[in-house]
XYZ file of C-alpha atoms in Angstrom:
207
model
C 0.000 0.000 0.000
C 0.853 3.707 -0.004
C 0.978 5.595 3.301
C 0.431 9.258 4.212
C 3.997 10.170 3.195
C 3.654 8.548 -0.212
C 5.875 5.625 0.756
C 5.219 2.176 -0.624
C 4.858 -0.053 2.448
C 4.665 -3.802 2.904
C 2.871 -5.688 5.678
C 3.826 -9.342 6.150
C 0.730 -10.962 7.638
C 2.813 -13.676 9.322
C 5.450 -11.596 11.086
C 4.865 -7.823 10.836
C 3.468 -5.602 13.546
C 4.125 -2.375 11.626
C 4.120 -1.592 7.892
C 7.653 -1.770 6.466
C 8.490 1.158 4.148
C 10.111 0.140 0.877
C 10.461 3.626 -0.617
C 11.005 7.062 0.922
C 9.938 10.546 -0.196
C 13.190 12.451 0.430
C 16.497 11.817 -1.294
C 17.396 15.397 -2.247
C 16.692 18.954 -1.131
C 14.234 19.309 -4.025
C 12.301 16.291 -2.731
C 12.150 17.829 0.733
C 10.996 21.208 -0.529
C 7.969 19.545 -2.164
C 6.673 18.309 1.201
C 8.209 20.877 3.569
C 4.819 22.555 4.031
C 3.597 19.431 5.848
C 6.034 20.185 8.681
C 5.454 23.918 9.012
C 3.217 25.629 11.539
C -0.323 26.678 10.847
C -3.080 27.576 13.286
C -4.884 24.267 12.801
C -2.120 22.514 14.767
C -3.298 23.971 18.090
C -6.194 26.038 19.388
C -7.335 27.610 22.629
C -10.177 25.118 23.113
C -7.731 22.183 23.144
C -5.489 23.974 25.612
C -8.439 24.841 27.868
C -9.595 21.213 27.825
C -6.079 19.998 28.673
C -5.832 22.505 31.519
C -9.200 21.353 32.916
C -8.116 17.712 32.771
C -4.839 18.591 34.440
C -6.684 20.394 37.238
C -8.693 17.186 37.727
C -5.537 15.093 38.097
C -4.694 13.961 34.560
C -1.039 14.063 33.487
C -0.662 16.251 30.391
C 2.113 15.360 27.973
C 3.302 16.956 24.743
C 5.171 14.774 22.254
C 7.795 15.956 19.775
C 8.656 14.383 16.450
C 11.947 12.635 17.103
C 14.979 14.428 15.718
C 16.234 11.111 14.341
C 12.810 9.546 13.873
C 11.529 12.238 11.512
C 14.615 11.867 9.315
C 14.275 8.082 9.266
C 10.604 8.362 8.266
C 11.473 10.682 5.388
C 14.753 9.159 4.205
C 15.158 5.653 5.617
C 17.777 4.559 8.151
C 20.727 4.228 5.791
C 20.162 7.423 3.818
C 19.507 9.344 7.009
C 22.801 8.232 8.570
C 24.717 9.048 5.390
C 23.056 12.469 5.091
C 24.557 13.674 8.384
C 27.937 13.568 6.636
C 27.162 14.051 2.948
C 24.142 16.392 3.036
C 24.131 18.191 6.390
C 22.333 21.181 4.872
C 19.334 18.959 4.126
C 19.353 17.530 7.661
C 19.601 21.010 9.151
C 16.733 22.327 7.032
C 14.452 19.436 7.973
C 15.242 19.664 11.681
C 15.123 23.463 11.632
C 11.673 23.404 10.038
C 10.256 20.868 12.482
C 11.924 22.643 15.400
C 10.293 25.942 14.474
C 6.906 24.250 14.339
C 7.534 22.649 17.746
C 8.457 26.011 19.225
C 5.370 27.783 17.878
C 3.031 25.112 19.249
C 4.749 24.944 22.633
C 4.856 28.724 22.995
C 1.067 28.821 22.624
C 0.556 26.029 25.141
C 2.908 27.375 27.793
C 1.214 30.776 27.809
C -1.740 29.035 29.454
C -0.411 26.017 31.342
C 2.609 24.033 32.492
C 3.008 20.677 30.817
C 3.662 17.753 33.132
C 6.045 16.063 30.726
C 7.635 16.562 27.316
C 8.415 13.381 25.399
C 10.145 12.392 22.189
C 10.125 9.090 20.294
C 13.339 7.954 18.614
C 14.047 4.184 18.570
C 17.555 4.863 17.278
C 19.439 1.874 18.658
C 19.697 -1.894 18.586
C 21.368 -4.465 20.799
C 24.848 -3.568 19.548
C 24.541 0.200 19.953
C 22.963 3.343 18.483
C 22.759 4.277 14.802
C 24.272 7.674 15.590
C 27.055 8.550 18.010
C 27.435 11.402 20.499
C 29.136 13.681 17.975
C 26.054 13.580 15.735
C 23.750 13.897 18.730
C 25.548 17.037 19.891
C 25.704 18.644 16.450
C 22.180 17.958 15.229
C 19.982 16.595 18.001
C 20.894 18.642 21.056
C 19.944 22.001 19.439
C 16.676 20.454 18.244
C 15.829 19.090 21.698
C 17.032 22.151 23.545
C 14.868 24.550 21.519
C 11.732 22.780 22.740
C 12.966 22.009 26.245
C 13.986 25.596 26.980
C 10.416 26.734 26.275
C 8.612 24.182 28.420
C 11.143 24.086 31.261
C 10.931 27.886 31.551
C 7.222 27.462 32.293
C 7.886 24.873 35.004
C 7.998 21.476 33.280
C 10.456 19.151 35.026
C 10.358 15.938 32.968
C 11.708 15.286 29.455
C 11.462 11.656 28.347
C 13.082 9.922 25.399
C 11.774 6.614 24.052
C 14.426 4.442 22.423
C 14.962 0.725 22.513
C 18.446 -0.782 22.384
C 21.837 0.202 23.747
C 22.139 3.998 23.906
C 24.767 4.120 26.660
C 27.335 6.030 24.595
C 24.754 8.723 23.761
C 23.252 9.290 27.203
C 25.529 12.164 28.249
C 24.956 13.952 24.943
C 21.183 13.593 25.120
C 21.204 14.890 28.690
C 22.801 18.067 27.326
C 19.594 18.470 25.320
C 17.529 18.285 28.503
C 16.554 14.610 28.561
C 16.169 13.281 32.111
C 14.130 10.119 31.516
C 15.208 7.222 29.290
C 12.371 4.773 28.824
C 12.498 1.918 28.130
C 15.800 0.745 29.536
C 16.124 -2.511 27.628
C 18.156 -5.204 29.458
C 18.608 -7.141 26.194
C 20.193 -3.982 24.818
C 22.810 -3.717 27.583
C 20.843 -1.045 29.464
C 21.557 -1.876 33.106
C 19.172 0.206 35.230
C 21.136 -0.459 38.427
C 24.409 0.710 36.860
C 22.681 3.725 35.305
C 21.207 4.745 38.650
C 24.634 4.474 40.292
C 26.181 6.635 37.567
C 23.469 9.261 37.096
C 21.420 9.233 40.300
C 17.812 10.284 39.861
């Protein structure tokens, strides 16, 4: 089938839990510019009624979370794992334009929310690692991901949010310090099969 990004996807009825993309919409800057508008801010992304409803639920005891597009995840969705990892080195301008565009949209949404309420938690989905380690190292995290994370975190933390959670399976030990520079203070899950030892992590990082 064809998904919302125009990717051809395959679903193996015997083994798949998620559609597997076989094609990707972005290989060049020209490709990206054709769909860039999908990642830019417009007023339909947030409105005062939604914020008021969230604030009411929060006052009644519900935890209110805002989720970011992952700085790696959005690139993988648009380019595929291999092309994404290559692009950091061979086409950094494309990576920077994609992340800069999404970051600006994040900021505009979060600025509207934090004028009216304090979010309980900010979260970001990545899934950028396997059992043998992450697909990107701390140098790439610091150059591309930390500014992306920090732009959002600075807004919400200034309004009182204390928790910033990253979701990634696998072994991300070598990247933890770098991601913490972006504001991350929760890593969930911590996958034992991926060499994530929660006892050792607590000893090293505390709470």
